[in-house]
XYZ file of C-alpha atoms in Angstrom:
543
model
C 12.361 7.235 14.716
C 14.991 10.172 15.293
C 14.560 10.922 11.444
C 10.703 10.931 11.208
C 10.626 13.184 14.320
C 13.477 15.618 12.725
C 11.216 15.838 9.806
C 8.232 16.403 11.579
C 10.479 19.431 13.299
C 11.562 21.086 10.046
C 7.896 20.516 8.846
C 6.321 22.155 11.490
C 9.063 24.957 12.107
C 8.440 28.697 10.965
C 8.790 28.975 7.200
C 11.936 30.404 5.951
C 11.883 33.226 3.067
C 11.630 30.875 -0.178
C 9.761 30.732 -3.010
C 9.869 26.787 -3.131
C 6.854 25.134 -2.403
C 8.407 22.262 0.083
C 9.857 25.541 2.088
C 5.908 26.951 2.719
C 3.953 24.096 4.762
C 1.858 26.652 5.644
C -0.405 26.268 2.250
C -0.887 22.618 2.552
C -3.142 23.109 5.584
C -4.965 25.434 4.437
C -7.698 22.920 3.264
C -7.719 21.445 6.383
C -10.538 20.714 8.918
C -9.352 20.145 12.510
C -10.782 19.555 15.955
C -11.428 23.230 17.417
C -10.953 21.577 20.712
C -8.501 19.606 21.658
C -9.554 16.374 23.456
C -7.742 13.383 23.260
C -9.371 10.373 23.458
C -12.697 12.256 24.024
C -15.450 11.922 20.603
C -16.420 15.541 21.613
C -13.302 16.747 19.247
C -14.096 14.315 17.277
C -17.368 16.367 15.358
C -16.342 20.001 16.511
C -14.187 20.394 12.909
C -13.329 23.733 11.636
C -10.822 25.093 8.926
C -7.779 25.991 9.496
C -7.152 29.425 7.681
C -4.093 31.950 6.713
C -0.838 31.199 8.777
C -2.540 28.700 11.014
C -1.454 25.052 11.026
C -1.643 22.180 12.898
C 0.651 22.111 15.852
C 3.862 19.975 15.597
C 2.468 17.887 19.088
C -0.930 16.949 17.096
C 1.009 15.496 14.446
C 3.402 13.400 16.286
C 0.787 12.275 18.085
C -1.030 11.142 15.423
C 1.606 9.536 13.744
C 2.271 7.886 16.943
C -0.987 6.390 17.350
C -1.343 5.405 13.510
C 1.916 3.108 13.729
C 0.491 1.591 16.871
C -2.673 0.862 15.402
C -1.155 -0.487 11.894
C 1.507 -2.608 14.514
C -1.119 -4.457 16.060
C -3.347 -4.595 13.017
C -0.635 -6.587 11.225
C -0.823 -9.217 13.364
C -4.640 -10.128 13.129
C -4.727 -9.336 8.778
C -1.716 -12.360 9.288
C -4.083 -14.509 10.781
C -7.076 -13.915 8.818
C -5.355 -13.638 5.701
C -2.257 -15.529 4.277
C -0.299 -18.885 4.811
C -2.361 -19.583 7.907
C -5.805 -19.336 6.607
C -4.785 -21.191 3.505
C -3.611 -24.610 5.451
C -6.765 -24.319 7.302
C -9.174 -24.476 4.239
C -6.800 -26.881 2.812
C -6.624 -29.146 5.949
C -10.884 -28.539 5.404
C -10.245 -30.864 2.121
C -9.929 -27.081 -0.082
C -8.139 -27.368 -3.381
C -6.576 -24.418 -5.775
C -9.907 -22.684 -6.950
C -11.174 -22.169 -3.144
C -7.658 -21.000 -2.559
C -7.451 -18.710 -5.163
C -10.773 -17.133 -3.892
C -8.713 -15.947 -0.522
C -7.141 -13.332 -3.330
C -9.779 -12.856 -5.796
C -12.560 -11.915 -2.952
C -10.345 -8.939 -1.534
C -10.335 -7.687 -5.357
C -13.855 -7.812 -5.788
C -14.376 -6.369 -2.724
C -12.724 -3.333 -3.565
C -15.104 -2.142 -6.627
C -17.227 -0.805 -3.463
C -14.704 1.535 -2.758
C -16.352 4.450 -5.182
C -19.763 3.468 -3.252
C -17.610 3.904 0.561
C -15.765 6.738 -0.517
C -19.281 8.693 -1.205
C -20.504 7.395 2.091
C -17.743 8.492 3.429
C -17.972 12.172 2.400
C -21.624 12.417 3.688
C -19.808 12.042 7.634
C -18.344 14.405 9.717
C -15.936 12.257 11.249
C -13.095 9.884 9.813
C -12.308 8.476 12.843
C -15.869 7.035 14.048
C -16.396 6.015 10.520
C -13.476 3.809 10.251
C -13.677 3.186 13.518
C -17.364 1.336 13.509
C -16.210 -0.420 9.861
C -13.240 -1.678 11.103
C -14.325 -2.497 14.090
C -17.653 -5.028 12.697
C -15.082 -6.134 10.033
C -12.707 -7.570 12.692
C -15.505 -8.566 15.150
C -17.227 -10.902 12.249
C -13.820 -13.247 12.229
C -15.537 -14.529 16.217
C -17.891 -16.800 13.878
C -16.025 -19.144 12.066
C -14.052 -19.251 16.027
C -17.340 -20.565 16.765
C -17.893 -22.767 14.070
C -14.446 -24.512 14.454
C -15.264 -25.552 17.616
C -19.033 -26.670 16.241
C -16.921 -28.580 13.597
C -14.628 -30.245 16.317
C -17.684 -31.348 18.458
C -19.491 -32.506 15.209
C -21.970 -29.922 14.724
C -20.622 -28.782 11.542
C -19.387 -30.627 8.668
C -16.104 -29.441 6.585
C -17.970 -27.989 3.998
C -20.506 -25.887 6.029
C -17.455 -24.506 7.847
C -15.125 -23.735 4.769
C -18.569 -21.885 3.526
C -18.770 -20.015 6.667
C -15.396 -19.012 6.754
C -15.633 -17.777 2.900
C -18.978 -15.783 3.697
C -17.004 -14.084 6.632
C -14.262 -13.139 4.452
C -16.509 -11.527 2.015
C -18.012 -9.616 4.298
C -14.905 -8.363 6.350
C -13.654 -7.789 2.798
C -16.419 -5.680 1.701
C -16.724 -3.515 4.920
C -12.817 -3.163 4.992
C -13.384 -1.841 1.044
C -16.100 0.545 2.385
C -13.703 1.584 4.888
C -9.885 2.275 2.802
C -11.128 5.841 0.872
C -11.909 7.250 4.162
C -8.795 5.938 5.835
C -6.520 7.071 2.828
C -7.920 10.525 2.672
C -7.761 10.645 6.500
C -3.665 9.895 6.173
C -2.890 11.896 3.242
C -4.397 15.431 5.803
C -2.190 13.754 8.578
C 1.268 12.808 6.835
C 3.188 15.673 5.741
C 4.318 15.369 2.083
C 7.775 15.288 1.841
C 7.974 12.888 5.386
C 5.408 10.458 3.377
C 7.943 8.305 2.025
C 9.537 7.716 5.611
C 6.846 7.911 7.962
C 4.883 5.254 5.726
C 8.353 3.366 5.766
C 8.211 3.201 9.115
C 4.859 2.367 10.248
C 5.371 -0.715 7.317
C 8.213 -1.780 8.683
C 6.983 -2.131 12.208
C 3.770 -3.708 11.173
C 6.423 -6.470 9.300
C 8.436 -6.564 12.294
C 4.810 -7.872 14.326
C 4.401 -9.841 10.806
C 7.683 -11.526 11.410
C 6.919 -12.675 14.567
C 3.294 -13.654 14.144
C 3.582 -15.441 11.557
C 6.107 -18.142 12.633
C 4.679 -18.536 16.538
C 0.947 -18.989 14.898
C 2.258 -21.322 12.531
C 4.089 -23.145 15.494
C 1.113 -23.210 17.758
C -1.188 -24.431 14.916
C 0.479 -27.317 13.997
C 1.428 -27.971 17.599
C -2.031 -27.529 19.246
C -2.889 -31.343 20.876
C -6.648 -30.891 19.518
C -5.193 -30.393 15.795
C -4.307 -27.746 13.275
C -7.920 -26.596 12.468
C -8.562 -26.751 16.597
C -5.212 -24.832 16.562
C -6.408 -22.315 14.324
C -9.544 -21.494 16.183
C -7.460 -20.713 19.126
C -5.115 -18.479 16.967
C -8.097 -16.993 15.604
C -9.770 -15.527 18.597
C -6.544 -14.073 19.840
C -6.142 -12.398 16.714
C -9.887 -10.205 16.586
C -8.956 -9.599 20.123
C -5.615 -7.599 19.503
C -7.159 -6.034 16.074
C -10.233 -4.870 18.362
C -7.589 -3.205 20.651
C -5.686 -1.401 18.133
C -8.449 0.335 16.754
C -8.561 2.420 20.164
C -5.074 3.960 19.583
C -7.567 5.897 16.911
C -8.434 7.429 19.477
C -5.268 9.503 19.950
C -5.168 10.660 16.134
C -6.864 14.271 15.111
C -9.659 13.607 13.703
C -11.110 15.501 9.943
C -14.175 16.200 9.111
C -14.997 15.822 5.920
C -17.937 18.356 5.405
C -15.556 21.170 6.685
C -12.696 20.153 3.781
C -15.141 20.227 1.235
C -16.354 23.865 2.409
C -12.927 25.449 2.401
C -11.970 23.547 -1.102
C -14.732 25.226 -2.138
C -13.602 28.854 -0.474
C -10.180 27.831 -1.959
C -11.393 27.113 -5.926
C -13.953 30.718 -5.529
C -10.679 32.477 -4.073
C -8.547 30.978 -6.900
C -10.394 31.816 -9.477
C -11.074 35.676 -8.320
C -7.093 35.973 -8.439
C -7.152 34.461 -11.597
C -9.995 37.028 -13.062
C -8.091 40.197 -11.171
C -4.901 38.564 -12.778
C -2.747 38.442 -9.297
C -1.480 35.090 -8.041
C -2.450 32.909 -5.274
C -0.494 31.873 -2.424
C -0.875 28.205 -3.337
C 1.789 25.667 -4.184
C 2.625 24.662 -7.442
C 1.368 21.097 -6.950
C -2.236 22.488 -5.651
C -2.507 24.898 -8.775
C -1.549 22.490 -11.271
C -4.224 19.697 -9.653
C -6.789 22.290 -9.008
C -8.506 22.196 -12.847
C -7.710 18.587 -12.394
C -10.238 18.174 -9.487
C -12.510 20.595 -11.062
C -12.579 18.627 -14.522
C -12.420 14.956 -12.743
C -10.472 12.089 -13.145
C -11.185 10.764 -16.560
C -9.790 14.525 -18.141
C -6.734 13.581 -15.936
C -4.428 11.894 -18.922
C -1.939 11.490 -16.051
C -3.748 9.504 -13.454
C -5.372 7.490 -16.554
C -2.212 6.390 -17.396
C -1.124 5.148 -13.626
C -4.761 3.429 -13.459
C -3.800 1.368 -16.498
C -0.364 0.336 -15.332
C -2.029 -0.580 -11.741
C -4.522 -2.381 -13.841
C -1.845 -4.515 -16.182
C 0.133 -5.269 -12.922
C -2.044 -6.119 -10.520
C -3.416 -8.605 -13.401
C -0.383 -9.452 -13.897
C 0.789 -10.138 -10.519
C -2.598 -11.903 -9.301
C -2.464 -14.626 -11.881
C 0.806 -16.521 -10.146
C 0.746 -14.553 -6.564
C -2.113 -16.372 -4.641
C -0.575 -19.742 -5.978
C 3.231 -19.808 -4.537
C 2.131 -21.071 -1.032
C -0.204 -23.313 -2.599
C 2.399 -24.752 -5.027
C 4.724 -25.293 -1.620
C 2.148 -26.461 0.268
C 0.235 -29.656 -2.663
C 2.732 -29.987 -5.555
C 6.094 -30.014 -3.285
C 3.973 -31.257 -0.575
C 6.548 -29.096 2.309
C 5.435 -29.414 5.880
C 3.486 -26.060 6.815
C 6.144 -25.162 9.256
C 8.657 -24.641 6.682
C 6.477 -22.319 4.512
C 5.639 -19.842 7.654
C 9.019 -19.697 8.286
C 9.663 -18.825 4.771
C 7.120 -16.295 5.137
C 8.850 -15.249 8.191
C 11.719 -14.522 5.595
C 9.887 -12.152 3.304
C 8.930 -10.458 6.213
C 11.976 -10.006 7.486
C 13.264 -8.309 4.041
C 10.156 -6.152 3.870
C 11.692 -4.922 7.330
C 15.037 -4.579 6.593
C 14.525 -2.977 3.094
C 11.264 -0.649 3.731
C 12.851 2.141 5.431
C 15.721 2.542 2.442
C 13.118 2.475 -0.572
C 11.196 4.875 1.865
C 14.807 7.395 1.824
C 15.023 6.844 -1.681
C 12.103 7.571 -2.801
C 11.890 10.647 -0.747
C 15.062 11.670 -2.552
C 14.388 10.695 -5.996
C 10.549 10.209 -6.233
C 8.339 6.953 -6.214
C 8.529 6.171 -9.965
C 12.544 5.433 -10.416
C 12.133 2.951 -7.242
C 8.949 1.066 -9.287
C 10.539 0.408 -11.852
C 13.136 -0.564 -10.633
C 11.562 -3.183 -8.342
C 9.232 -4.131 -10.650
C 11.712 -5.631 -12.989
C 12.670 -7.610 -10.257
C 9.160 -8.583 -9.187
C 8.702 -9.977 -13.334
C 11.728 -11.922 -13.261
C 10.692 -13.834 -9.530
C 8.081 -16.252 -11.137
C 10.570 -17.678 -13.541
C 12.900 -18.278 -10.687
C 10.540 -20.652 -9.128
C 10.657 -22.872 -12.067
C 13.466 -24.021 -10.602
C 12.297 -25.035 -6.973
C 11.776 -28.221 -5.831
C 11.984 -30.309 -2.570
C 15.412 -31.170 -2.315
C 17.489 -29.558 0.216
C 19.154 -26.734 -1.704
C 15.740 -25.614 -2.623
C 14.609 -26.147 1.158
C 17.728 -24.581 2.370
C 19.310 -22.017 -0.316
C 17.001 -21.104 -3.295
C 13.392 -20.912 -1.588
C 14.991 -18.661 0.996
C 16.303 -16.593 -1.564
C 13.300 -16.127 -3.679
C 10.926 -15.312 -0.180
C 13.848 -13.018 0.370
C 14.135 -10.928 -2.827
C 10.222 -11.059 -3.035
C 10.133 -9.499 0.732
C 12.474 -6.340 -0.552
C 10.634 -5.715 -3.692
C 7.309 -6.155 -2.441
C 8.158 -3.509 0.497
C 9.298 -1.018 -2.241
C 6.087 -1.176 -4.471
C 3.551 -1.788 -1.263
C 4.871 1.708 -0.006
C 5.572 3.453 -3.685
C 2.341 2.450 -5.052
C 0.632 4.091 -1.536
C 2.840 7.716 -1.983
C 2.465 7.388 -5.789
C -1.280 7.969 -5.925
C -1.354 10.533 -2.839
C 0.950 12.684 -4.977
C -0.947 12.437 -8.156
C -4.460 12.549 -6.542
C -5.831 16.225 -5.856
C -6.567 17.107 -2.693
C -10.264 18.150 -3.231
C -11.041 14.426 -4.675
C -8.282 12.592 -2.997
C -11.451 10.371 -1.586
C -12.930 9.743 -5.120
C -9.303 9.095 -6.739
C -8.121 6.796 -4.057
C -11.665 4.753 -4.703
C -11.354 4.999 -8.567
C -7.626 3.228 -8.174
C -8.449 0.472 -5.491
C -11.780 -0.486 -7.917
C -9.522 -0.737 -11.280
C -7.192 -2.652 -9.287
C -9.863 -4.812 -7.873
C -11.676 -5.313 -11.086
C -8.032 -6.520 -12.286
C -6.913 -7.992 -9.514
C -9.985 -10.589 -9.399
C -9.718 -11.309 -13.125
C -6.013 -12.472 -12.524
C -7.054 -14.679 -9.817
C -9.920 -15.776 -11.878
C -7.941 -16.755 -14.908
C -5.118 -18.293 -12.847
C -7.492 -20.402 -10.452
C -9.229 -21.714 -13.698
C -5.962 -22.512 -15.503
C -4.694 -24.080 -12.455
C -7.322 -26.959 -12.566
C -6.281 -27.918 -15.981
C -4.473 -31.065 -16.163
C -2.522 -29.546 -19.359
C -1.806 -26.340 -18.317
C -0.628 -26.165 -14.320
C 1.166 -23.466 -12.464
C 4.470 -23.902 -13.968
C 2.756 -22.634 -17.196
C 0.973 -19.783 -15.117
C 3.924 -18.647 -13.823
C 5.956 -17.771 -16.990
C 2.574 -15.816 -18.528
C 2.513 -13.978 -15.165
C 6.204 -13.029 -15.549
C 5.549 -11.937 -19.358
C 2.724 -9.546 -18.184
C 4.466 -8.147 -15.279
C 6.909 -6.991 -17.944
C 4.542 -5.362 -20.119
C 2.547 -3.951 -17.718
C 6.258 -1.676 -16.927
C 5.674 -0.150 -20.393
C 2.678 2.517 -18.948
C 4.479 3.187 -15.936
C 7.321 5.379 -18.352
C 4.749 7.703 -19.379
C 3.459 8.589 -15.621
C 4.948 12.025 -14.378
C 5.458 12.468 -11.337
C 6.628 16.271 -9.750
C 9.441 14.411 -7.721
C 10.558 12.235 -9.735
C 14.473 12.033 -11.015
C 14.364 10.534 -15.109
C 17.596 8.336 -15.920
C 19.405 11.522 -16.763
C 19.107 13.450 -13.981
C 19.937 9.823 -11.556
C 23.147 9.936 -13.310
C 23.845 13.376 -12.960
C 22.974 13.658 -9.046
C 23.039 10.337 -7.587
C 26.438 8.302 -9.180
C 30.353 9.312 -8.128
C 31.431 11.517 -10.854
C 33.472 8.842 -12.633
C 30.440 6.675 -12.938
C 28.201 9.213 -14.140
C 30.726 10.222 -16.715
C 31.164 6.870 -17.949
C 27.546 5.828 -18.382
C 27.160 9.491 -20.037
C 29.414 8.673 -22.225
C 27.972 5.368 -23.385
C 24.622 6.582 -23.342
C 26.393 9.008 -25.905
C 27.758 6.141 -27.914
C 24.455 3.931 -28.032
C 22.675 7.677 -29.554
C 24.945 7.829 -32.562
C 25.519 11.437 -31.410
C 28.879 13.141 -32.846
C 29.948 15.326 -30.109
C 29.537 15.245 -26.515
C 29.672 18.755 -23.870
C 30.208 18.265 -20.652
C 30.024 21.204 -18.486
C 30.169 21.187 -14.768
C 26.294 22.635 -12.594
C 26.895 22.641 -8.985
C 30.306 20.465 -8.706
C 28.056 17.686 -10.897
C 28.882 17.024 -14.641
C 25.669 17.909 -16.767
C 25.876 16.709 -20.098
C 24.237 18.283 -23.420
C 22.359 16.223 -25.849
C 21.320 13.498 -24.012
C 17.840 12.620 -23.619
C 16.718 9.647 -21.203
């Protein structure tokens, strides 16, 4: 926490002489509609919005206390999305008599869900608060989960048969789905005016990490008092259940300590800011702007299909998340029916990936602060294609039980905490400000369009007796790998290439030995190396 608060400091300290853009925080808020008045926990501030102009910002105690509040309310929220969605939820539809094609609908309804992101993000934009619109869609989408409660106890008391409830349960999870879809522009857009840029990488790190840490522990006590619960697991569940809305009810009040943004005021001083802009421009003097807000401000004027950049990151998102979907809804499943492990040994193994995602989140979210978020993604997504081949190997003897399954949940815990928060960061640096709402939208619907498809083709392959997951798995593995090949061609202000990682990042014997191989492998005849800043840089090498 020390860290996050010492970059909040240097944030929100007076501005130093420089020309560098990081050095002037000043011109990041100056898009920026804030409370007027400051009351906390009172919805009075939160509609009395106005711009923040010239060498006003807001004050270093607004933003820890937002900060504060968000990584209470994404704690707490952790533990009821853990119950609702995931291992849990899956052994009680299976324990309803659900096989692999309702099972792969627990995935491919959150994609769907999320084409209605464009449509929430333009509902969004018509409010003048983003905290009492996520606030009332969060709050119905977590209060909906109290009816299949109720119809697991109708179903124990034979009012319900096992079908009517597993339909019940999937109408409820559409539903939560779609409001939490309506809900995610508005909540993105709302985070990207509260986190500071360069403390996005470890704040986000942070709050992740946490939420894993309440993961962690939720995860393995529900599974324990599920399949210890004297009226059975589904009984067990229902119990489990209702605890759950309860706690993700209560952390939607820490909201309540977060500034609020209205969106009406943002649009008016984009607006201000574009007319201002292109005066300057016309009287040929420059702005005060950064270099990242001049460079995306035709962007946003022009929209996102003239952005070649952002194109190209929607079609890697869209081969990955394809890619990842066909094989990713399945691994509990294929613990769970075709090595038939008890249910307490596959929470505890997701008690494992948590546990990496929480030991590994806050070093991705350092290193990609120091190098940018594209290095780290490819980098973990090499080792995300090469994890469904690995399971080819599982079965249920003991060194699978006791050695290799732990190892896989493990590595896929550090990876997936690397792209989870890169993928986040990547898209609020690429998306300009005055559309970060439409951008953010655009994304989560190519990814849901995607992300359904893979669970569609892998639920349907699944069922054939000729095909099976073991198949699904290595074409899943083959298109993670492919879908790597887009991600090259995204650029990304921040981001270090392979050149410049050698230059900076190795020990100078390192660097000068991979230089010179990287010399070797080019067919180049000579190679200067000339010393920048106590680093070797070398000429004539391109990576």
């Amino acid at each position: 926490m020390s860290s996050v608060q010492a970059a909040i400091a240097a944030y929100t300290a007076p501005s130093q002489a420089s020309s560098s853009p990081e050095a002037q925080p000043a011109d990041r808020s100056k898009a920026v509609g804030f409370p007027s008045a400051e009351v906390v926990g009172s919805r009075r501030s939160l509609s009395t919005c106005s711009a923040l102009g010239g060498e006003d910002r807001l004050p270093k105690s607004d933003i820890k206390r937002s900060l504060k509040a968000s990584t209470l309310d994404g704690t707490f929220s952790a533990v009821f999305e853990n119950i609702v969605r995931g291992v849990l939820i899956g052994n009680f539809l299976l324990g309803l008599g659900a096989g692999a094609f309702e099972v792969g609908l627990l995935s491919s309804i959150p994609m769907v869900a999320h084409l209605l992101q464009p449509l929430g993000a333009y509902f969004s934009e018509k409010t003048t608060s983003r905290h009492l619109y996520c606030f009332w869609i969060y709050g119905l989408s977590r209060a909906l989960w109290l009816l299949p409660a109720a119809g697991i106890f109708a179903f124990t008391h034979g009012r319900i048969d096992a079908h009517g409830l597993t339909l019940l349960t999937m109408a409820v999870l559409t539903l939560s789905n779609v409001l939490d879809s309506i809900g995610c522009a508005s909540w993105m857009s709302w985070m990207a005016v509260l986190v500071p840029t360069r403390l996005r990488g470890r704040y986000f790190s942070l709050r992740r990490s946490l939420s894993s840490l309440a993961a962690l522990l939720t995860i393995p006590i529900g599974g324990w008092l599920v399949s210890s619960w004297r009226g059975g697991e589904i009984e067990g569940y229902g119990i489990v259940l209702i605890m759950a809305v309860l706690i993700g009810l209560g952390s939607l009040c820490f909201q309540f300590w977060m500034r609020d943004v209205n969106p009406q005021v943002e649009a008016d001083t984009h607006r201000l800011e574009a007319d201002t802009h292109q005066l300057s421009e016309s009287a040929g003097k420059p702005t005060d702007d950064s270099a990242q807000s001049q460079s995306n401000k035709p962007l946003a004027a022009a929209g996102i299909f003239c952005d070649r950049n952002f194109l190209t990151l929607l079609l890697f998102l869209g081969l990955w998340t394809f890619g990842l979907n066909l094989s990713a809804p399945f691994f509990n499943f294929y613990l769970l029916s075709s090595l038939s492990i008890d249910v307490q040994w596959v929470t505890l193994y997701g008690g494992l990936v948590y546990g990496a995602f929480l030991l590994t989140i806050m070093l991705w979210g350092r290193l990609a602060d120091r190098i940018g978020n594209r290095p780290v993604l490819m980098l973990n997504g090499l080792l995300m294609a090469v994890l469904p081949l690995l399971w080819l190997y599982t079965d249920s003897s003991s060194l699978s039980l006791w050695l290799l399954l732990p190892l896989l949940h493990s590595l896929q815990g550090g990876t997936v905490a690397a792209l989870d928060l890169c993928l986040s960061n990547i898209q609020l640096e690429l998306a300009p400000r005055a559309k970060q709402s439409s951008y953010f939208a655009i994304a989560a619907a190519v990814i849901g369009i995607t992300g359904a498809l893979g669970v569609t083709v892998g639920s349907v392959l699944a069922e054939l007796p000729s095909f099976g997951l073991p198949a699904i798995f290595v074409i899943s593995a083959l298109m993670r790998f492919a879908s790597l090949i887009p991600l090259c061609f995204v650029q990304e202000t921040r981001s270090l290439s392979i050149r410049q990682l050698v230059q900076r990042k190795l020990p100078k014997p390192l660097s000068m030995a991979f230089a010179t191989l990287l010399h070797v492998l080019s067919g180049r005849e000579t190679l200067v190396i000339k010393e920048q800043n106590g680093q070797p840089a070398y000429e004539g090498i391109q990576c």
